[in-house]
mmCIF file with all atom_site columns, C-alpha atoms in Angstrom:
data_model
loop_
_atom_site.group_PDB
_atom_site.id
_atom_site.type_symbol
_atom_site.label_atom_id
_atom_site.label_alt_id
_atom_site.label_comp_id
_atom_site.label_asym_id
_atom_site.label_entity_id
_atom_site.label_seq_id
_atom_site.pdbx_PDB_ins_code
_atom_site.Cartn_x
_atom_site.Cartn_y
_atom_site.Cartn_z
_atom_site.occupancy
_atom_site.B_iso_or_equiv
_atom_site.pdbx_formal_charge
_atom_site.auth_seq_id
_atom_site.auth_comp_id
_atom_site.auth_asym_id
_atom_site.auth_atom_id
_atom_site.pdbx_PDB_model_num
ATOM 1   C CA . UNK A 1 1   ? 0.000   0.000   0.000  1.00 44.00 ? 1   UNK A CA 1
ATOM 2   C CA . UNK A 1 2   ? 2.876   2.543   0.840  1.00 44.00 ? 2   UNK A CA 1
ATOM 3   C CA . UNK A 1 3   ? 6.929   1.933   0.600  1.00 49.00 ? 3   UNK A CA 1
ATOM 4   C CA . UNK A 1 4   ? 8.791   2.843   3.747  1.00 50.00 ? 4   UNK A CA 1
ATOM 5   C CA . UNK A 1 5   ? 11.961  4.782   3.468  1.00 54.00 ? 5   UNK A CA 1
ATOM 6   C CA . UNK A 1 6   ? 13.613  5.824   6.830  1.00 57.00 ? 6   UNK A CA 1
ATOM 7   C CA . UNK A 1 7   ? 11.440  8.476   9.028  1.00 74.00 ? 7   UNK A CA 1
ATOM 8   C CA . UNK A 1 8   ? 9.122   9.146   5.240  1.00 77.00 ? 8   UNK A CA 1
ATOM 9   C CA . UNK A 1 9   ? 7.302   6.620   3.014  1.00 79.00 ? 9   UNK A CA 1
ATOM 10  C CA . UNK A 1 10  ? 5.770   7.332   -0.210 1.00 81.00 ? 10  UNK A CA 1
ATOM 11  C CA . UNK A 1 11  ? 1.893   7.415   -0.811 1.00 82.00 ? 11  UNK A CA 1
ATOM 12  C CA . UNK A 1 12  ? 0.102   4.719   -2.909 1.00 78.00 ? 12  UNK A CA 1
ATOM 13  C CA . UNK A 1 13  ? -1.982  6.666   -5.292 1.00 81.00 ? 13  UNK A CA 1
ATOM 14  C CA . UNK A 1 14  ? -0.063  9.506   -5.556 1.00 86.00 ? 14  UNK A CA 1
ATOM 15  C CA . UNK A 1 15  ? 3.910   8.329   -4.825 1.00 80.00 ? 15  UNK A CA 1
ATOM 16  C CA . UNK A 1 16  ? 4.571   11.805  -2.514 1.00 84.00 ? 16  UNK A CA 1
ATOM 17  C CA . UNK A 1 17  ? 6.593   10.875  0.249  1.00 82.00 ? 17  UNK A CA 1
ATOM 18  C CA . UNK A 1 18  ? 4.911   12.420  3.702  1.00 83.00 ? 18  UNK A CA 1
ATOM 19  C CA . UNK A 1 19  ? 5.638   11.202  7.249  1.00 80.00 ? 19  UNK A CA 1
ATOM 20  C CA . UNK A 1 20  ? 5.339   7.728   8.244  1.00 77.00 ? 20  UNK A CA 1
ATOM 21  C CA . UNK A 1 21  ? 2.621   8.548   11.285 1.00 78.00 ? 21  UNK A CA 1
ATOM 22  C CA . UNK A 1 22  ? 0.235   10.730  8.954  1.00 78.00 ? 22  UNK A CA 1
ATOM 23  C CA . UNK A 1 23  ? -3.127  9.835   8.225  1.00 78.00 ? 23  UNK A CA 1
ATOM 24  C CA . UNK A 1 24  ? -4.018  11.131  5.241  1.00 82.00 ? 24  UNK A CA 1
ATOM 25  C CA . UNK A 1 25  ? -1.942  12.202  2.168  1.00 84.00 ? 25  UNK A CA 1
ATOM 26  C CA . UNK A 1 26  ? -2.038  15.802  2.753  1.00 84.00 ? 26  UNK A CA 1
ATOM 27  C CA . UNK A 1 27  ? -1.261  15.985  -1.740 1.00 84.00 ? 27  UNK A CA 1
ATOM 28  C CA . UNK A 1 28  ? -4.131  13.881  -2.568 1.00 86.00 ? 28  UNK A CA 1
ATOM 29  C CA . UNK A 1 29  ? -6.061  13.427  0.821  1.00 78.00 ? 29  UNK A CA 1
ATOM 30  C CA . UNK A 1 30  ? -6.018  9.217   0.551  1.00 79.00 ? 30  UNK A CA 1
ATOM 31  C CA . UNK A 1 31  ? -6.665  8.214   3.912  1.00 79.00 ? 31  UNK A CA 1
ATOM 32  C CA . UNK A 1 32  ? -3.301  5.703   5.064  1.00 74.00 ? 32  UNK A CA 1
ATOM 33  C CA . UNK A 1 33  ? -3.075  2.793   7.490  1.00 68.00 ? 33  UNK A CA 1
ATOM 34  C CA . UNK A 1 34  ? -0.760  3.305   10.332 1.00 58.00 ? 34  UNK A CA 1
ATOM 35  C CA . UNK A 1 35  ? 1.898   0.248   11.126 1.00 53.00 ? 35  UNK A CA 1
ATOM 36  C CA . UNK A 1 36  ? 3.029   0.094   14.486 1.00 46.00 ? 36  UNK A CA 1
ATOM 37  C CA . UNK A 1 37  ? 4.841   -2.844  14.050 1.00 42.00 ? 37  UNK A CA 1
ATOM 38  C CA . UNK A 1 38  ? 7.000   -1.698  11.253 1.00 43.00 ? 38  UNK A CA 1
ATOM 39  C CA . UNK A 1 39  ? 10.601  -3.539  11.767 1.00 41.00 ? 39  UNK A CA 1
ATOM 40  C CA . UNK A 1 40  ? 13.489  -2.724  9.709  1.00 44.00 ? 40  UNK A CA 1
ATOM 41  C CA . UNK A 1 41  ? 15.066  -5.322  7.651  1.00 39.00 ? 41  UNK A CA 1
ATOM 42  C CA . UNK A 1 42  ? 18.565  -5.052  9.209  1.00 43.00 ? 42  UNK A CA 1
ATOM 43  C CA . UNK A 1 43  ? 17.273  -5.191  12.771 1.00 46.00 ? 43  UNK A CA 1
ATOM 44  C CA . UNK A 1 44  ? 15.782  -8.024  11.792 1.00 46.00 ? 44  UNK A CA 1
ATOM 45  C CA . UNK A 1 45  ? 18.228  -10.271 10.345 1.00 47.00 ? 45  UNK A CA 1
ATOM 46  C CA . UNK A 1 46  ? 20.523  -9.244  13.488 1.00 47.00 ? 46  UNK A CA 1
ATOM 47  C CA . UNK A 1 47  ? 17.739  -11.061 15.686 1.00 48.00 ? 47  UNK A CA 1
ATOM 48  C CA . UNK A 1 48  ? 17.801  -13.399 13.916 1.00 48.00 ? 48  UNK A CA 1
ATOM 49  C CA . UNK A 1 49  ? 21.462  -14.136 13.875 1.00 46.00 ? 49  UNK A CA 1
ATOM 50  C CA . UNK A 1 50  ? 21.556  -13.336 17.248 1.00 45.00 ? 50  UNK A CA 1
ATOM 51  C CA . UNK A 1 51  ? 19.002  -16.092 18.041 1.00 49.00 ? 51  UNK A CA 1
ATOM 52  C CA . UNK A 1 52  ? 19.306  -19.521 19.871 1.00 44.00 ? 52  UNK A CA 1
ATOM 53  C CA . UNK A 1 53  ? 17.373  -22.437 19.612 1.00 47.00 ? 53  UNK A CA 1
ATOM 54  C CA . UNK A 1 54  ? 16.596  -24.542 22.472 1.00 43.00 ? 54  UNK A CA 1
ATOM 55  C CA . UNK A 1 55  ? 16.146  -28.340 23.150 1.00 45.00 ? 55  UNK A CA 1
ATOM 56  C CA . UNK A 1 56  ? 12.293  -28.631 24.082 1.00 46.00 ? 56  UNK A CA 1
ATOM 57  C CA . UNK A 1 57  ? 13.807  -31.354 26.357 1.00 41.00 ? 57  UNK A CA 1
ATOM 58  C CA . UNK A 1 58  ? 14.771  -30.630 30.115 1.00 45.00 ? 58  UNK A CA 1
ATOM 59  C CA . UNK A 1 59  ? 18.133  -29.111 30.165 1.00 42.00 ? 59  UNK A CA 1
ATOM 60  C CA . UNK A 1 60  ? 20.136  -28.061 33.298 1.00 46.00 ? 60  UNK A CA 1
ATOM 61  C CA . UNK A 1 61  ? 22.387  -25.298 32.382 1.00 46.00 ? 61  UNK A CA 1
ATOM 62  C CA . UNK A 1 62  ? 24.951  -23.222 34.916 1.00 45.00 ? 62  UNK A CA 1
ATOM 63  C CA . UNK A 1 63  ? 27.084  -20.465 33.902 1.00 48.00 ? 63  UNK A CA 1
ATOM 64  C CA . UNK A 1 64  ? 28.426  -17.713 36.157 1.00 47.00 ? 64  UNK A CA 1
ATOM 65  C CA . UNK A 1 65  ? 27.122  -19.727 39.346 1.00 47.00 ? 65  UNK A CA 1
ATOM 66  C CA . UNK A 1 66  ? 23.876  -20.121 38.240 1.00 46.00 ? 66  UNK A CA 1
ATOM 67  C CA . UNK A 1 67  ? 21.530  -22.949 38.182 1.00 46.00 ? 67  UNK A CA 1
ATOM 68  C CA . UNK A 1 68  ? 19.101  -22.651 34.947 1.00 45.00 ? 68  UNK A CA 1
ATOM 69  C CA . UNK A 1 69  ? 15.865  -24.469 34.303 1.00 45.00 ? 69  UNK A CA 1
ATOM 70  C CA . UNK A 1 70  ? 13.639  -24.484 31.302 1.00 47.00 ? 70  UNK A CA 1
ATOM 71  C CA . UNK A 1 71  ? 10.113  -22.701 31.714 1.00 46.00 ? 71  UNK A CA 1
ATOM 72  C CA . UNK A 1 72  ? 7.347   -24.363 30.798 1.00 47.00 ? 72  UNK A CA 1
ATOM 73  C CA . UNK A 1 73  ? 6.424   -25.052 26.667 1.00 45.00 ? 73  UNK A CA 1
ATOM 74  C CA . UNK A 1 74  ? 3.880   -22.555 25.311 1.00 45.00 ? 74  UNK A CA 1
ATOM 75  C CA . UNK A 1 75  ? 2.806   -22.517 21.446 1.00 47.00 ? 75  UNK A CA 1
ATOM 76  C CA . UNK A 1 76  ? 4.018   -18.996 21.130 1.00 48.00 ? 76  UNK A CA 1
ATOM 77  C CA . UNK A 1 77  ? 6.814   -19.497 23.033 1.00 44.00 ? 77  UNK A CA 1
ATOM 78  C CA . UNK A 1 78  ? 9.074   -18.916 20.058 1.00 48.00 ? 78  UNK A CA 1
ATOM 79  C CA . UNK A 1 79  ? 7.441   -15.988 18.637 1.00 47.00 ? 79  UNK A CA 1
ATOM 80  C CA . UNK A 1 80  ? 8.500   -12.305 18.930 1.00 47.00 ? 80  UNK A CA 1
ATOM 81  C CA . UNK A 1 81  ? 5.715   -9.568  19.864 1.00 46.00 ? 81  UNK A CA 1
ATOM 82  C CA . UNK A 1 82  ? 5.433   -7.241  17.301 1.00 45.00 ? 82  UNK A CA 1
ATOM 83  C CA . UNK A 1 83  ? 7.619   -4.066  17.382 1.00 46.00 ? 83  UNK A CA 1
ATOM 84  C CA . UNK A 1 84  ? 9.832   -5.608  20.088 1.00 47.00 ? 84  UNK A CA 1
ATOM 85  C CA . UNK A 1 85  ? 13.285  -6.387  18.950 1.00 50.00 ? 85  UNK A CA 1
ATOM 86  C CA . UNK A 1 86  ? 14.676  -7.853  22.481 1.00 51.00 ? 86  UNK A CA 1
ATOM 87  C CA . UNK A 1 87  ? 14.807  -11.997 22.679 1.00 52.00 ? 87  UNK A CA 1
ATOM 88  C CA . UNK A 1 88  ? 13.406  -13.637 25.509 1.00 49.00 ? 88  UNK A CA 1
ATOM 89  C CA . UNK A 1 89  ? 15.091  -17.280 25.555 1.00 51.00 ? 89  UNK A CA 1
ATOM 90  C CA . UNK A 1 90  ? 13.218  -20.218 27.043 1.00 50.00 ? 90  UNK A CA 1
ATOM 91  C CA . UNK A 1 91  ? 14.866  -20.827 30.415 1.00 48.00 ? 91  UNK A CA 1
ATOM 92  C CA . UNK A 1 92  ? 15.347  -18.419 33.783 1.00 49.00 ? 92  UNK A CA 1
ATOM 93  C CA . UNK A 1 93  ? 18.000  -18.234 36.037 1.00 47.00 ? 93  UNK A CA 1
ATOM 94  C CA . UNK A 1 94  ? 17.259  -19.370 39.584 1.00 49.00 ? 94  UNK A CA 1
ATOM 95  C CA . UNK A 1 95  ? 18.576  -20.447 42.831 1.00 53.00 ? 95  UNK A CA 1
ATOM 96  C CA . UNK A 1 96  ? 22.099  -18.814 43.419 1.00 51.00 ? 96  UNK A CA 1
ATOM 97  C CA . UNK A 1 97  ? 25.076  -20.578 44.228 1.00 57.00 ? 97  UNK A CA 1
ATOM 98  C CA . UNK A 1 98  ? 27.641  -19.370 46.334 1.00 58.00 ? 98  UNK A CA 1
ATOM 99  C CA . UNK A 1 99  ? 31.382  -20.781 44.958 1.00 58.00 ? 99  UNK A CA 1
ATOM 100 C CA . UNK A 1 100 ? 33.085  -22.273 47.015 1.00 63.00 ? 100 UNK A CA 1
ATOM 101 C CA . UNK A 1 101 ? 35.999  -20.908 49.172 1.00 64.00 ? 101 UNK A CA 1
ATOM 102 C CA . UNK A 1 102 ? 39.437  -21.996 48.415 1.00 59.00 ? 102 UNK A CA 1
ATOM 103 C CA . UNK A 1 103 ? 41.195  -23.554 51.107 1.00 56.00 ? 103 UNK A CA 1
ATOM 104 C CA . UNK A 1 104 ? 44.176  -21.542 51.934 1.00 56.00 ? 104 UNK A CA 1
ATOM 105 C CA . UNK A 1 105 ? 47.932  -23.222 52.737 1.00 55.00 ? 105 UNK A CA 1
ATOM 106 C CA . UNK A 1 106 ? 47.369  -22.892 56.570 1.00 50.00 ? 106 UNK A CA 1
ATOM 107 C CA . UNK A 1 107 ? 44.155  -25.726 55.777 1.00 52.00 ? 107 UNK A CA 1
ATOM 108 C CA . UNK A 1 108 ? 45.461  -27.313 53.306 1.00 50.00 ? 108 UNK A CA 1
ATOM 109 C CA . UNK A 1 109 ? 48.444  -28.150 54.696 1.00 53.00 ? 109 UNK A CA 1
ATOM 110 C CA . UNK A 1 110 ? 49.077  -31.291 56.263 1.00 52.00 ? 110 UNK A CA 1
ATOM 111 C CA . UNK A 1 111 ? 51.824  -31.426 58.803 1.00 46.00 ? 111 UNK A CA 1
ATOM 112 C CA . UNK A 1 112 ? 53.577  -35.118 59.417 1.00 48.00 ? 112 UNK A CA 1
ATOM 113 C CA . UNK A 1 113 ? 55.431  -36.224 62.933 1.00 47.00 ? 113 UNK A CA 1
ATOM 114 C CA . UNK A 1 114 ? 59.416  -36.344 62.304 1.00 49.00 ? 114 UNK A CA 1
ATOM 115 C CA . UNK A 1 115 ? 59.133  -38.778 64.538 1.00 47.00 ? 115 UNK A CA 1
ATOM 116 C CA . UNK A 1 116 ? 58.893  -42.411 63.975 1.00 50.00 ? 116 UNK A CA 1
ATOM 117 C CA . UNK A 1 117 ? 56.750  -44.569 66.620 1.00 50.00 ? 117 UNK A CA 1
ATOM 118 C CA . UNK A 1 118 ? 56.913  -47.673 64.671 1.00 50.00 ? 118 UNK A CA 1
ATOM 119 C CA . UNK A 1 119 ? 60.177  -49.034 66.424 1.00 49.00 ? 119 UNK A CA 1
ATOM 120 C CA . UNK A 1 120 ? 60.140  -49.731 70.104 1.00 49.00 ? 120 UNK A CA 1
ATOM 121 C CA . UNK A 1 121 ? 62.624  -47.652 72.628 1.00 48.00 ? 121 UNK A CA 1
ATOM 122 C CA . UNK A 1 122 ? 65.950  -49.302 72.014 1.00 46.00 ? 122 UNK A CA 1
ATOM 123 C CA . UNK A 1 123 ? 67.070  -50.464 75.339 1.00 48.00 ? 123 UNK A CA 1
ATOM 124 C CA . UNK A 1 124 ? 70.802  -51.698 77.044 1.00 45.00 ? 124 UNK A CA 1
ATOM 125 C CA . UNK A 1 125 ? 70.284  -55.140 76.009 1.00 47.00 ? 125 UNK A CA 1
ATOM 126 C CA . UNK A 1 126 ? 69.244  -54.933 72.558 1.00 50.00 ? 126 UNK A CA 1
ATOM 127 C CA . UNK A 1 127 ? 72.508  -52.761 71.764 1.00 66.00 ? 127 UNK A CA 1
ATOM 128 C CA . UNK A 1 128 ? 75.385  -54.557 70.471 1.00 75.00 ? 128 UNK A CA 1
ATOM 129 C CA . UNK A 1 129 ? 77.757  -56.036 72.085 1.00 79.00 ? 129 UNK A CA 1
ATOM 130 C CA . UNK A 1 130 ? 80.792  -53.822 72.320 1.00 86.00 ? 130 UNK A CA 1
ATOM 131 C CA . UNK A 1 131 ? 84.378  -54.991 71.334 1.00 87.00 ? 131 UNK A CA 1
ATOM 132 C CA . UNK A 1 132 ? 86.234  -54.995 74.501 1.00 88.00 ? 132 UNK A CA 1
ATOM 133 C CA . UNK A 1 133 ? 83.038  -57.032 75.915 1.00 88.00 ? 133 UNK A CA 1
ATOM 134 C CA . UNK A 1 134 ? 83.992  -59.521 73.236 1.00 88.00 ? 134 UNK A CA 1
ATOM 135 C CA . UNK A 1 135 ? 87.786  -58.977 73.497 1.00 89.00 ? 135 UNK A CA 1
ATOM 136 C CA . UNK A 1 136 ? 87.330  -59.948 77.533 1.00 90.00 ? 136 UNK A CA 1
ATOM 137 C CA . UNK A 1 137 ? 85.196  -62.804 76.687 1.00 88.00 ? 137 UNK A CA 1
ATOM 138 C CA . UNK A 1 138 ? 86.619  -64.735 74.112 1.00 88.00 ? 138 UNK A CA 1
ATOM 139 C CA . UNK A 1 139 ? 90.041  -64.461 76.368 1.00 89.00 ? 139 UNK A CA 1
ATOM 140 C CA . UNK A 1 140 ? 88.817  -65.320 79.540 1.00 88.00 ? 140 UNK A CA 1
ATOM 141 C CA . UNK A 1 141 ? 86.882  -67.944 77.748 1.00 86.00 ? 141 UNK A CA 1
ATOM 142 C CA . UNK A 1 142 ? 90.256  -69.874 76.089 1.00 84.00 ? 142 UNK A CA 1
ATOM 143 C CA . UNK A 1 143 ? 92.650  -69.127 78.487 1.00 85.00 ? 143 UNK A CA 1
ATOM 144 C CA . UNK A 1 144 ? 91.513  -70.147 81.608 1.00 84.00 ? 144 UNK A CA 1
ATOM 145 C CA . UNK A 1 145 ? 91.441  -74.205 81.107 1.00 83.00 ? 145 UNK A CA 1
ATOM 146 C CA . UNK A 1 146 ? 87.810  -75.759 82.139 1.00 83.00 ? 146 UNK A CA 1
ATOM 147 C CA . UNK A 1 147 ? 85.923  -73.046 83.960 1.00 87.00 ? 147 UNK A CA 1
ATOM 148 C CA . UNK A 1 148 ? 86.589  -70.324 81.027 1.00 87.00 ? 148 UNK A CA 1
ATOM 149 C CA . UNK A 1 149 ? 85.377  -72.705 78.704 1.00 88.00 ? 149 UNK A CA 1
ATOM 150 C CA . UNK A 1 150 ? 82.449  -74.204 80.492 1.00 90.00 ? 150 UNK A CA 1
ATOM 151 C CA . UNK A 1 151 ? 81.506  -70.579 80.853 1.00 90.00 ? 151 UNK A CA 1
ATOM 152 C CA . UNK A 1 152 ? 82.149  -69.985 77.038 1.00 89.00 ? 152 UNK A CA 1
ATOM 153 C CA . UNK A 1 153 ? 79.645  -72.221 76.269 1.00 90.00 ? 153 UNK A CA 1
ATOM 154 C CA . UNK A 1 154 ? 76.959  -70.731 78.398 1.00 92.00 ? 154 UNK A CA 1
ATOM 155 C CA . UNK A 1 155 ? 77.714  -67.335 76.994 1.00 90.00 ? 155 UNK A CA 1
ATOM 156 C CA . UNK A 1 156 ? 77.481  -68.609 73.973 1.00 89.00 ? 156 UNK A CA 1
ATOM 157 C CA . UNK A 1 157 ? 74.232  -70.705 73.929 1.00 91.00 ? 157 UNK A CA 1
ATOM 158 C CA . UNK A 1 158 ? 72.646  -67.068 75.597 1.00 92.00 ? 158 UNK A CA 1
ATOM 159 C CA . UNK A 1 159 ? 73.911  -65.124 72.780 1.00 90.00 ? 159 UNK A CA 1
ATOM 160 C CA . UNK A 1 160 ? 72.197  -67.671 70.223 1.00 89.00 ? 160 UNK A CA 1
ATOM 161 C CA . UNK A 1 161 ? 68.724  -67.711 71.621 1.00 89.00 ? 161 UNK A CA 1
ATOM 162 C CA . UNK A 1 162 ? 68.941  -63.620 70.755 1.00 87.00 ? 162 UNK A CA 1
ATOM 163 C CA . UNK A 1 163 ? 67.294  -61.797 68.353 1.00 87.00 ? 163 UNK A CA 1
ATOM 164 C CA . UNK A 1 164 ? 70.092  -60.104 67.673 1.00 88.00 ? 164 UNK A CA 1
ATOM 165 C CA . UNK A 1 165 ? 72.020  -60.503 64.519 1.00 88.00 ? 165 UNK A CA 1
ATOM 166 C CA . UNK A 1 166 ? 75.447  -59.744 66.386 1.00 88.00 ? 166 UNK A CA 1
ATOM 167 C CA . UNK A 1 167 ? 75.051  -61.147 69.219 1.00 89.00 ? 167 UNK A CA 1
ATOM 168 C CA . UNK A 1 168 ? 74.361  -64.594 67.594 1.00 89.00 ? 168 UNK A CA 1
ATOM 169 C CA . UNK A 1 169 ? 77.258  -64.200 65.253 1.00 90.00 ? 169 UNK A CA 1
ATOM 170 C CA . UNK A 1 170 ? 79.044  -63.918 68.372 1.00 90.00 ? 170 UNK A CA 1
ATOM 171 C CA . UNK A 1 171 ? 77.769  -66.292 70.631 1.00 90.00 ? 171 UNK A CA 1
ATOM 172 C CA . UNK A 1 172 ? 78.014  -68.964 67.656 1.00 91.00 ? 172 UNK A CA 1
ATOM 173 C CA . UNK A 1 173 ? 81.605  -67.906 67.623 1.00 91.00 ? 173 UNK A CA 1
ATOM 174 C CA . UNK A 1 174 ? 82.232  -67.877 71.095 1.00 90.00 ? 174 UNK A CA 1
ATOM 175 C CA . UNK A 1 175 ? 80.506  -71.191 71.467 1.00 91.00 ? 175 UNK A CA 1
ATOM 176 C CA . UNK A 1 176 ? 82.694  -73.145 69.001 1.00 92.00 ? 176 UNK A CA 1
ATOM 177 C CA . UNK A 1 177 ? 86.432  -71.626 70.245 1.00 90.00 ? 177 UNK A CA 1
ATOM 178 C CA . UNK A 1 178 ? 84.933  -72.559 73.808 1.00 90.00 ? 178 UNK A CA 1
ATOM 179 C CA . UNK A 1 179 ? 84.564  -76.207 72.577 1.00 91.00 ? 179 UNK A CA 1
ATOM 180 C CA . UNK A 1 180 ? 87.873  -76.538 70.563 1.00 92.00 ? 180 UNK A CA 1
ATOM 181 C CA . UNK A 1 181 ? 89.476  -75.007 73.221 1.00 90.00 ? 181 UNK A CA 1
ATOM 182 C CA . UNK A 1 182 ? 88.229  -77.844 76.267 1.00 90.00 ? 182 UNK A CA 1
ATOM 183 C CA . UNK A 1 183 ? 89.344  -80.625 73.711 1.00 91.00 ? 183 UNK A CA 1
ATOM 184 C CA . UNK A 1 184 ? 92.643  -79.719 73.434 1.00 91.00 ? 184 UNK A CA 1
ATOM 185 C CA . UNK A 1 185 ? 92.706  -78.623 77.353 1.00 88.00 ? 185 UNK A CA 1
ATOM 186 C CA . UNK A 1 186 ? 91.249  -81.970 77.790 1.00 89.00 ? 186 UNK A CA 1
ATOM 187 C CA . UNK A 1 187 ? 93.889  -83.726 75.492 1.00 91.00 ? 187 UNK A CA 1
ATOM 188 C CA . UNK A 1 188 ? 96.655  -81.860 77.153 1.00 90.00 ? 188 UNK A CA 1
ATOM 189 C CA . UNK A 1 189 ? 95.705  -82.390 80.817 1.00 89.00 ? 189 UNK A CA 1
ATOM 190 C CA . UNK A 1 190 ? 95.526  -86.037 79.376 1.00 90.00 ? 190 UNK A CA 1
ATOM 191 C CA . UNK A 1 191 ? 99.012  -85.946 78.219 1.00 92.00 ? 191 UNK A CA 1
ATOM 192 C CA . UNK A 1 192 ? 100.399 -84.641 81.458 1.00 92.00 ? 192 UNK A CA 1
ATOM 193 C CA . UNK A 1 193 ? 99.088  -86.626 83.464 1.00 92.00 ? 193 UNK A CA 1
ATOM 194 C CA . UNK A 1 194 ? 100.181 -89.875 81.120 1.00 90.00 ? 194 UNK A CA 1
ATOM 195 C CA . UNK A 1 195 ? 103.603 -88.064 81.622 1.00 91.00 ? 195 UNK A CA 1
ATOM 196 C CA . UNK A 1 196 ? 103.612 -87.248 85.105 1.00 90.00 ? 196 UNK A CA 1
ATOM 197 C CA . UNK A 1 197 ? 102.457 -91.364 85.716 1.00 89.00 ? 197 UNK A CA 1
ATOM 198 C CA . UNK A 1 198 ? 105.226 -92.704 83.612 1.00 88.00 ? 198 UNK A CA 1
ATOM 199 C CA . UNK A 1 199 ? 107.871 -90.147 85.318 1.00 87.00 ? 199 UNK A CA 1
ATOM 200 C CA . UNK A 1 200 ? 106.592 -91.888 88.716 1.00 84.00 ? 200 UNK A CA 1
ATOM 201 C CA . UNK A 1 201 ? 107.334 -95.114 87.746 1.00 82.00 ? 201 UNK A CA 1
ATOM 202 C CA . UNK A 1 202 ? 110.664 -94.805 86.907 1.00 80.00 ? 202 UNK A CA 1
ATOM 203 C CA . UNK A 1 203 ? 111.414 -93.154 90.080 1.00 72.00 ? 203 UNK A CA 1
#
């Protein structure tokens, strides 16, 4: 019926351009309809563009700690009033949520004992045997014919009932020179008294 063209448009009968709100042509006095909803092309084709479409399924959306959820279906639901140019998508955003706080160091930080409780206090007897303790022991123990090596052999069967390594090296040590050592004092107590007896009868 009439052209539009910016803030003017141009009659139908008589092709005079005259505001867009007028009436009637004031050249040929044609009475005009009046569009409210007149949209321009370009703002039209950047709605459109700018436009989403939605699943008509339940979505759960959250951006910017936000929880959205889709409104209800309507018929119209995807249709734009006319002479509005703003778009109204299908979901609202409801029920805030607060981020959460980061922990800082002093919370986050675990602290560990420098301590370790999984061994027992270490007490006199479970040290090792020092070396002048074995020094004293293995001579008393193969010098001193009979009693040093009947005491040897104690020692040594003590040592070997313990749990500890050392101490039943040593023991198994000291028990073995005990023993070699009362054969030959046995042999050589032997042998002097053989002597002594065949010395007596001569005499």
């Amino acid at each position: 019926m009439f052209e539009y063209n910016g803030n003017y448009e141009k009659c139908s009968y008589c092709g005079e351009e005259i505001a867009v709100n007028t009436r009637r042509c004031p050249y040929c006095g044609s009475l005009l309809e009046i569009r409210s909803n007149r949209i321009k092309v370009d703002t039209i084709m950047g709605t459109d563009s700018a436009g989403v479409e939605f699943n008509e399924a339940e979505v759960s959306h959250s951006q910017n700690n936000y929880e959205s959820v889709p409104l209800e279906k309507e018929d119209n639901a995807g249709i734009i009033g006319a002479g509005k140019n703003n778009y109204v998508p299908n979901f609202q955003l409801v029920n805030y949520v607060k981020p959460e706080r980061k922990k800082t160091n002093a919370e986050s930080q675990t602290f560990y004992s420098t301590v370790d409780n999984s061994k027992p206090a270490e007490t006199a007897s479970d040290k090792n045997l020092s070396n002048g303790l074995k020094v004293f022991l293995t001579i008393f123990c193969t010098i001193l014919p009979g009693l040093g090596q009947l005491v040897g052999v104690i020692t040594g069967a003590i040592f070997l009932a313990s749990e500890d390594a050392d101490k039943r090296s040593f023991g198994r040590a000291l028990l073995i020179a005990s023993l070699i050592f009362f054969v030959i004092s046995f042999f050589v107590f032997f042998a002097i008294i053989v002597l002594l007896s065949s010395i007596a009868e001569y005499l």
